[in-house]
Amino acid sequence: HQAQGVVHSSFRRLSSREKKEMQREILSILGLPGRPRPHPPLRPPSSAPLFMLDLYHAVSAEGDEGNGIGNEVGGLGHAALPTLSTHTPPLGTVVSEADTVMSFVNLVEQERDLLQPRPYWKEFRFDLTPLPQGETVTAAEFRIYKTLTMGQRANRTLHISVYEIQRESKHREPELVLLDIQSVPAGQEGWLAFDVTSASNRWLLHPRSNLGIRLYVETEEDRSLSAGWVGLVGRRGPRSKQPFMVTFFRASQVPCRPPR
Amino acid sequence: ALKPNPRKRKPKYDLPLPSIHDHSHVNSGRQACKRHELYVSFSDLGWKDWVLAPSGYSAFYCDGECLYPLGSCMNATNHAMIQLVVHLLKPDEVPKACCAPTKLSPISVLFYDDNNNVILKKHRNMVVKTCGC
C-alpha cells in the first residue's frame, strides 16, 4: 500500500479509545508481544534480518497468491543468500508450513586457531532461551558466510563439518555428535547452510543441554585448517555477513482470531 | 399513457426487475456490501524500529447493504437471496441478509524480540479478503 500511496494511515483520525482498541487488535492478530523491545542496539548484525526479510516477502507472496511456492521459496531463500552446498535439506515445504521462524544472533564464539595445536576448531553458542514453548522444531540451520582469502588454491576442496557439543568437562575433550558436513571449493564465496535440526530439537526440550556447536575445516589430506584462515566470517566480520542460526517451528494449536 | 398518480405509494413488496446495470441503491447513498479498509501505519504507532515488515496493518471489515443481492456488483450466496425474499415476506421474523467476510487471507509479521533476534510469524485465515451477503 505504501508503495502505491493509495491508502493513507487513518490512525490519527481515531479517538484515543479507538486507538487503544485498534492497537490491541493489531498486537493480538499479529501475535506480537505486548510492547516493543526496550533498547534497540545501535548497530545490530544485519545478516539475519536481511535473510528473514527475504523470507517474509516470499511467505507473503505465497499467502497472497494462495499457491504453494514451497520449492521456489526454498530456492529463493538460497538465491537471496546463495550457499555453496547442495546438502541443505529441502526447505520449501518447511518454510511454507512453518508458523514461526526465528533467527538467533546473540553469539558466544571460542576458537582454537593457529597459535594452538591442531586440530583447529571454532565454537558458536546461541542464546536460545526465547524459543517459543508449545511449538515443534521442523528444521534448523546454522548459516555462516565464506569469503575469498588470499593464498588459497582455488581448486582445493575443503571439508567443513559441524558437531553438536555434548557433555563438556574441564579436563577432557567434550563429546561431539556430527550434525552436518559440507565439501566446498576453497575458491568460492557465499553462505553455507548446515542442518542442525536434531540439536535444535534437543535444546528446545532441554535448554540446559545447549552447549553450542563446533566447526572443523579439513583438506583432502585430512589436514586441519583454521576457520578464519579459509575465510569463514565470525561475529567480528561485516554486519551483513555475521553467522546466525534460523529455526522453523510449527504451532501445535491453531490460534483463533478474537472478535473485534 | 396515463402517468401514475405521484401520491400513490408503491407497494412494499414491489421487487425491482433485476438488471445488470441496476445501481439505484448505490445512487441513493446506500453502499452495496463490500470490504472497507482502515489502514494503520506502524510509524504512527512508533513501532518502526520494532516491526520490520509489513509497514502497517489493514484492519479490513465488511460493511454495506444487502438489500438487492441480485444487483450486478454484489456477490451473494443462494442462501442470502432466499433469506432476502423471506425477509420481505416476514420482516419481523427473518432478518435481512447481512454483509460478512466470505474469504479470509493469511497475514505475516517480522519483528525483533527483546534479544534482537528476528522473528517471522505467520497467521493463516486471519484477515478479511472478500465480503459478500
Coordinates of C-alpha atoms in Angstrom, one line a residue:
Chain A
H1 CA 0.0 0.0 0.0
Q2 CA 2.7 2.4 0.9
A3 CA 4.5 1.9 -2.3
Q4 CA 1.3 2.6 -4.2
G5 CA 0.5 5.5 -1.8
V6 CA -3.1 4.5 -2.3
V7 CA -4.2 4.1 1.3
H8 CA -3.2 6.5 3.9
S9 CA -2.9 5.8 7.6
S10 CA -6.3 6.7 9.2
F11 CA -5.0 6.1 12.7
R12 CA -4.8 9.8 13.6
R13 CA -8.5 10.3 12.9
L14 CA -9.5 7.7 15.6
S15 CA -10.4 8.7 19.1
S16 CA -8.0 7.8 21.9
R17 CA -10.3 4.9 23.0
E18 CA -10.5 3.6 19.4
K19 CA -6.7 3.9 19.1
K20 CA -6.2 1.8 22.1
E21 CA -8.7 -0.8 20.8
M22 CA -7.0 -0.8 17.4
Q23 CA -3.6 -1.3 18.9
R24 CA -4.9 -4.1 21.0
E25 CA -6.3 -5.8 17.9
I26 CA -3.1 -5.4 16.0
L27 CA -1.0 -6.9 18.7
S28 CA -3.5 -9.8 19.1
I29 CA -3.9 -10.5 15.4
L30 CA -0.2 -10.4 14.6
G31 CA 0.7 -12.3 17.7
L32 CA 3.1 -9.6 18.9
P33 CA 4.3 -9.3 22.5
G34 CA 2.7 -6.5 24.4
R35 CA 5.4 -3.9 23.8
P36 CA 8.3 -3.0 21.6
R37 CA 11.8 -4.2 22.6
P38 CA 13.3 -1.9 25.2
H39 CA 16.6 -0.8 23.7
P40 CA 17.3 -1.3 20.0
P41 CA 21.0 -1.8 19.7
L42 CA 22.9 0.8 17.8
R43 CA 24.4 -1.4 15.1
P44 CA 22.9 -4.9 15.3
P45 CA 24.1 -7.6 12.9
S46 CA 22.1 -7.3 9.7
S47 CA 22.7 -10.7 8.2
A48 CA 19.8 -12.4 9.9
P49 CA 17.3 -9.6 9.4
L50 CA 18.2 -9.5 5.7
F51 CA 17.6 -13.2 5.4
M52 CA 14.4 -13.0 7.3
L53 CA 13.1 -10.1 5.3
D54 CA 13.7 -12.1 2.2
L55 CA 11.8 -15.0 3.7
Y56 CA 9.0 -12.6 4.8
H57 CA 8.5 -11.4 1.3
A58 CA 8.5 -14.9 -0.1
V59 CA 6.0 -16.1 2.5
S60 CA 3.7 -13.1 2.0
A61 CA 3.7 -13.6 -1.8
E62 CA 2.7 -17.2 -1.2
G63 CA -0.1 -16.1 1.1
D64 CA -1.5 -13.6 -1.4
E65 CA -1.5 -16.0 -4.2
G66 CA -2.6 -18.9 -2.2
N67 CA -0.4 -21.2 -4.3
G68 CA 2.3 -23.3 -2.9
I69 CA 5.6 -21.9 -3.9
G70 CA 7.4 -24.1 -1.4
N71 CA 10.2 -25.2 -3.6
E72 CA 10.6 -21.8 -5.1
V73 CA 10.8 -20.3 -1.6
G74 CA 13.5 -22.8 -0.7
G75 CA 15.3 -21.8 -3.8
L76 CA 14.6 -18.2 -3.2
G77 CA 16.0 -18.4 0.2
H78 CA 19.2 -19.7 -1.3
A79 CA 19.0 -17.3 -4.2
A80 CA 18.9 -14.4 -1.8
L81 CA 21.8 -15.8 0.2
P82 CA 23.5 -18.2 -2.2
T83 CA 25.0 -21.2 -0.4
L84 CA 27.9 -23.3 -1.6
S85 CA 26.3 -26.5 -0.5
T86 CA 23.8 -28.8 -2.1
H87 CA 23.4 -30.7 1.1
T88 CA 20.9 -28.3 2.6
P89 CA 17.7 -30.1 3.4
P90 CA 14.8 -29.0 1.1
L91 CA 13.4 -26.1 3.0
G92 CA 10.5 -25.4 0.6
T93 CA 7.7 -27.3 2.4
V94 CA 9.3 -26.5 5.8
V95 CA 9.1 -22.8 5.0
S96 CA 5.6 -23.0 3.6
E97 CA 4.3 -24.9 6.6
A98 CA 6.2 -23.0 9.3
D99 CA 4.1 -20.9 11.7
T100 CA 7.1 -19.2 13.3
V101 CA 10.6 -18.7 12.0
M102 CA 13.2 -17.4 14.5
S103 CA 16.7 -16.2 13.8
F104 CA 19.3 -16.1 16.5
V105 CA 22.3 -13.8 16.6
N106 CA 23.3 -13.5 20.2
L107 CA 26.5 -15.3 19.9
V108 CA 29.4 -16.6 22.0
E109 CA 32.4 -17.6 20.0
Q110 CA 35.5 -19.5 21.1
E111 CA 38.2 -21.0 18.9
R112 CA 41.4 -22.9 18.8
D113 CA 43.4 -21.3 16.0
L114 CA 46.9 -21.1 14.6
L115 CA 48.6 -20.4 17.9
Q116 CA 47.5 -23.7 19.4
P117 CA 48.0 -27.3 18.5
R118 CA 45.8 -28.9 15.8
P119 CA 43.1 -29.8 15.1
Y120 CA 41.7 -26.2 14.9
W121 CA 38.1 -25.6 15.6
K122 CA 35.6 -22.8 16.2
E123 CA 32.7 -22.9 18.6
F124 CA 29.4 -21.0 18.3
R125 CA 26.8 -20.8 21.1
F126 CA 23.4 -19.0 20.6
D127 CA 21.1 -17.8 23.3
L128 CA 18.1 -19.9 22.6
T129 CA 16.1 -19.1 25.7
P130 CA 13.4 -17.2 23.7
L131 CA 12.5 -20.5 22.0
P132 CA 8.6 -20.5 21.8
Q133 CA 7.1 -23.2 24.0
G134 CA 4.3 -25.3 22.6
E135 CA 5.8 -25.3 19.1
T136 CA 7.9 -28.1 17.5
V137 CA 11.1 -27.5 15.5
T138 CA 10.6 -28.7 11.9
A139 CA 14.1 -27.6 10.7
A140 CA 17.0 -25.5 11.8
E141 CA 20.1 -24.2 10.0
F142 CA 23.4 -22.7 11.1
R143 CA 24.4 -20.1 8.4
I144 CA 28.0 -18.9 8.0
Y145 CA 29.5 -16.8 5.3
K146 CA 32.7 -17.8 3.4
T147 CA 34.7 -15.1 1.8
L148 CA 37.7 -15.4 -0.6
T149 CA 41.0 -15.5 1.1
M150 CA 44.5 -15.0 -0.4
G151 CA 46.9 -17.8 -0.7
Q152 CA 44.2 -20.5 -1.1
R153 CA 44.5 -22.9 -4.0
A154 CA 41.1 -22.2 -5.5
N155 CA 40.5 -25.7 -6.7
R156 CA 41.3 -27.2 -3.4
T157 CA 38.3 -28.9 -1.7
L158 CA 37.5 -28.1 1.9
H159 CA 35.5 -30.4 4.2
I160 CA 33.7 -28.4 6.8
S161 CA 31.9 -30.3 9.5
V162 CA 29.6 -29.1 12.3
Y163 CA 29.2 -31.0 15.5
E164 CA 26.8 -30.6 18.5
I165 CA 28.8 -30.3 21.8
Q166 CA 27.5 -32.7 24.4
R167 CA 28.7 -33.1 27.9
E168 CA 31.7 -30.8 28.5
S169 CA 34.2 -31.5 31.3
K170 CA 37.1 -29.2 32.3
H171 CA 39.8 -31.8 31.9
R172 CA 38.6 -33.9 29.0
E173 CA 37.6 -33.2 25.4
P174 CA 33.8 -32.8 25.1
E175 CA 31.7 -35.4 23.4
L176 CA 30.8 -34.3 19.8
V177 CA 27.9 -35.5 17.7
L178 CA 28.2 -34.9 13.9
L179 CA 25.3 -32.8 12.6
D180 CA 26.3 -31.9 9.0
I181 CA 29.3 -31.8 6.7
Q182 CA 29.8 -29.8 3.5
S183 CA 32.5 -30.1 0.9
V184 CA 33.2 -26.8 -0.7
P185 CA 35.7 -25.4 -3.2
A186 CA 38.2 -23.2 -1.5
G187 CA 37.9 -20.6 -4.3
Q188 CA 34.2 -19.8 -4.0
E189 CA 32.4 -17.3 -1.9
G190 CA 28.9 -17.3 -0.3
W191 CA 26.7 -18.5 2.5
L192 CA 27.0 -22.0 3.9
A193 CA 23.9 -23.6 5.5
F194 CA 24.3 -26.5 7.9
D195 CA 21.4 -28.6 9.1
V196 CA 21.3 -28.5 12.9
T197 CA 17.7 -29.6 13.3
S198 CA 18.4 -32.6 15.7
A199 CA 20.4 -30.4 18.0
S200 CA 17.7 -27.7 18.0
N201 CA 15.1 -30.2 18.9
R202 CA 17.1 -31.3 21.9
W203 CA 17.9 -27.7 23.0
L204 CA 14.1 -26.9 22.8
L205 CA 13.3 -29.8 25.1
H206 CA 16.3 -29.5 27.4
P207 CA 17.6 -25.9 27.3
R208 CA 20.5 -26.7 29.6
S209 CA 21.9 -29.1 27.1
N210 CA 22.7 -26.2 24.7
L211 CA 26.5 -26.2 24.8
G212 CA 26.7 -24.9 21.3
I213 CA 28.2 -26.3 18.1
R214 CA 31.8 -26.8 17.0
L215 CA 33.1 -26.3 13.4
Y216 CA 36.1 -28.0 11.9
V217 CA 37.8 -27.4 8.5
E218 CA 40.0 -30.1 6.9
T219 CA 41.6 -30.6 3.5
E220 CA 41.5 -33.7 1.3
E221 CA 44.6 -34.8 3.1
D222 CA 42.8 -34.5 6.5
R223 CA 45.0 -31.5 7.4
S224 CA 43.2 -29.2 9.8
L225 CA 42.8 -25.6 8.8
S226 CA 41.7 -22.6 10.9
A227 CA 38.1 -21.4 10.1
G228 CA 39.3 -17.8 9.8
W229 CA 42.2 -18.7 7.6
V230 CA 39.8 -20.3 5.0
G231 CA 37.6 -17.2 5.0
L232 CA 34.7 -18.2 7.4
V233 CA 33.3 -15.0 8.8
G234 CA 32.8 -14.8 12.6
R235 CA 31.0 -12.3 14.8
R236 CA 33.7 -9.7 14.2
G237 CA 33.1 -9.7 10.5
P238 CA 30.9 -7.3 8.4
R239 CA 27.4 -6.9 9.9
S240 CA 25.7 -8.3 6.8
K241 CA 27.9 -11.4 6.9
Q242 CA 27.9 -12.5 10.5
P243 CA 26.8 -16.0 11.4
F244 CA 23.3 -16.8 12.6
M245 CA 21.0 -19.6 13.3
V246 CA 17.5 -19.9 11.9
T247 CA 14.9 -22.3 13.2
F248 CA 11.5 -23.2 11.8
F249 CA 8.6 -24.1 14.1
R250 CA 5.0 -25.5 13.7
A251 CA 2.5 -24.4 16.2
S252 CA 0.7 -27.2 18.0
Q253 CA -2.6 -25.4 18.4
V254 CA -4.2 -23.1 15.8
P255 CA -4.6 -19.6 17.2
C256 CA -8.1 -18.2 16.7
R257 CA -8.9 -14.6 16.0
P258 CA -10.7 -12.7 18.8
P259 CA -13.8 -10.9 17.8
R260 CA -13.3 -7.1 17.1
Chain B
A1 CA -50.1 6.5 -21.3
L2 CA -51.5 8.0 -18.2
K3 CA -48.9 9.0 -15.6
P4 CA -49.3 7.2 -12.3
N5 CA -50.6 9.4 -9.5
P6 CA -47.4 10.5 -7.6
R7 CA -49.3 10.4 -4.3
K8 CA -50.0 6.8 -4.7
R9 CA -47.2 4.9 -2.8
K10 CA -45.5 1.9 -4.3
P11 CA -46.4 -1.4 -2.6
K12 CA -43.7 -2.5 -0.2
Y13 CA -43.0 -5.9 -1.9
D14 CA -42.5 -4.4 -5.3
L15 CA -39.2 -6.0 -6.2
P16 CA -37.4 -4.0 -9.0
L17 CA -36.7 -6.0 -12.0
P18 CA -33.0 -7.1 -11.7
S19 CA -30.9 -5.6 -14.4
I20 CA -27.2 -5.8 -14.9
H21 CA -26.8 -2.1 -14.6
D22 CA -29.0 -1.6 -11.6
H23 CA -27.0 0.8 -9.3
S24 CA -30.1 2.6 -7.9
H25 CA -29.2 1.6 -4.3
V26 CA -25.7 3.0 -4.7
N27 CA -27.0 6.3 -6.0
S28 CA -29.3 6.6 -3.1
G29 CA -26.2 6.8 -0.9
R30 CA -26.6 3.3 0.4
Q31 CA -23.3 1.5 -0.4
A32 CA -23.5 -2.1 -1.5
C33 CA -21.9 -4.7 0.7
K34 CA -18.1 -4.5 0.2
R35 CA -14.8 -4.7 2.0
H36 CA -13.6 -1.5 3.7
E37 CA -10.1 -0.8 5.0
L38 CA -8.8 1.2 7.9
Y39 CA -5.0 1.3 7.4
V40 CA -2.7 1.9 10.4
S41 CA 0.9 2.7 9.6
F42 CA 3.3 1.3 12.2
S43 CA 5.2 4.6 12.1
D44 CA 2.1 6.2 13.7
L45 CA 2.4 3.7 16.5
G46 CA 6.1 4.3 17.0
W47 CA 6.9 0.7 16.0
K48 CA 9.2 1.4 13.1
D49 CA 12.3 0.1 14.8
W50 CA 10.4 -2.9 16.2
V51 CA 8.4 -4.3 13.3
L52 CA 10.5 -4.8 10.2
A53 CA 7.5 -5.7 8.0
P54 CA 4.8 -5.1 7.0
S55 CA 4.9 -1.3 7.2
G56 CA 1.4 -1.1 8.5
Y57 CA -1.8 -3.0 9.3
S58 CA -5.0 -3.0 7.3
A59 CA -8.0 -3.5 9.6
F60 CA -10.4 -4.8 6.9
Y61 CA -14.1 -5.0 7.7
C62 CA -17.3 -5.7 5.7
D63 CA -20.0 -3.1 5.5
G64 CA -22.9 -2.2 3.2
E65 CA -26.4 -3.1 2.2
C66 CA -27.6 -6.5 1.2
L67 CA -31.0 -5.2 0.1
Y68 CA -30.6 -6.2 -3.6
P69 CA -28.2 -9.1 -3.7
L70 CA -29.3 -9.5 -7.3
G71 CA -27.5 -6.3 -8.3
S72 CA -24.6 -6.6 -10.7
C73 CA -21.8 -5.6 -8.3
M74 CA -22.7 -7.9 -5.5
N75 CA -21.8 -11.5 -4.8
A76 CA -24.4 -13.2 -2.8
T77 CA -25.0 -16.8 -1.8
N78 CA -28.2 -18.5 -2.7
H79 CA -28.9 -18.6 0.9
A80 CA -28.7 -14.8 1.1
M81 CA -31.1 -14.5 -1.8
I82 CA -33.6 -16.8 -0.2
Q83 CA -33.2 -15.0 3.1
L84 CA -33.9 -11.7 1.5
V85 CA -37.2 -12.9 -0.1
V86 CA -38.3 -14.4 3.2
H87 CA -37.4 -11.2 5.0
L88 CA -39.5 -9.2 2.6
L89 CA -42.4 -11.6 3.3
K90 CA -41.9 -11.8 7.1
P91 CA -39.7 -8.8 8.1
D92 CA -40.4 -9.3 11.7
E93 CA -39.4 -12.9 11.8
V94 CA -36.5 -13.1 9.4
P95 CA -33.6 -10.6 9.4
K96 CA -32.1 -9.2 6.2
A97 CA -29.1 -10.9 4.7
C98 CA -26.0 -9.4 6.2
C99 CA -22.7 -8.3 4.7
A100 CA -20.0 -10.6 6.1
P101 CA -16.5 -12.0 5.2
T102 CA -16.6 -14.7 2.6
K103 CA -12.8 -15.3 2.3
L104 CA -10.0 -14.9 4.8
S105 CA -6.3 -14.5 4.0
P106 CA -3.1 -15.0 6.0
I107 CA -1.0 -12.3 7.5
S108 CA 2.7 -12.4 8.4
V109 CA 4.7 -10.1 10.6
L110 CA 8.5 -9.7 11.0
F111 CA 9.7 -8.2 14.3
Y112 CA 12.6 -8.0 16.8
D113 CA 12.2 -9.8 20.2
D114 CA 13.8 -8.5 23.3
N115 CA 17.1 -10.2 22.5
N116 CA 17.3 -8.6 19.0
N117 CA 16.5 -11.9 17.4
V118 CA 14.3 -11.5 14.3
I119 CA 11.0 -13.5 14.4
L120 CA 8.7 -14.2 11.4
K121 CA 5.2 -15.2 12.5
K122 CA 2.6 -16.4 10.0
H123 CA -1.1 -16.5 10.8
R124 CA -3.4 -18.3 8.4
N125 CA -7.1 -17.2 7.8
M126 CA -6.7 -14.1 9.9
V127 CA -7.8 -11.1 7.8
V128 CA -10.8 -10.4 5.6
K129 CA -10.1 -11.0 1.9
T130 CA -13.5 -10.6 0.4
C131 CA -17.0 -9.7 1.6
G132 CA -20.4 -10.9 0.5
C133 CA -24.0 -11.4 1.5

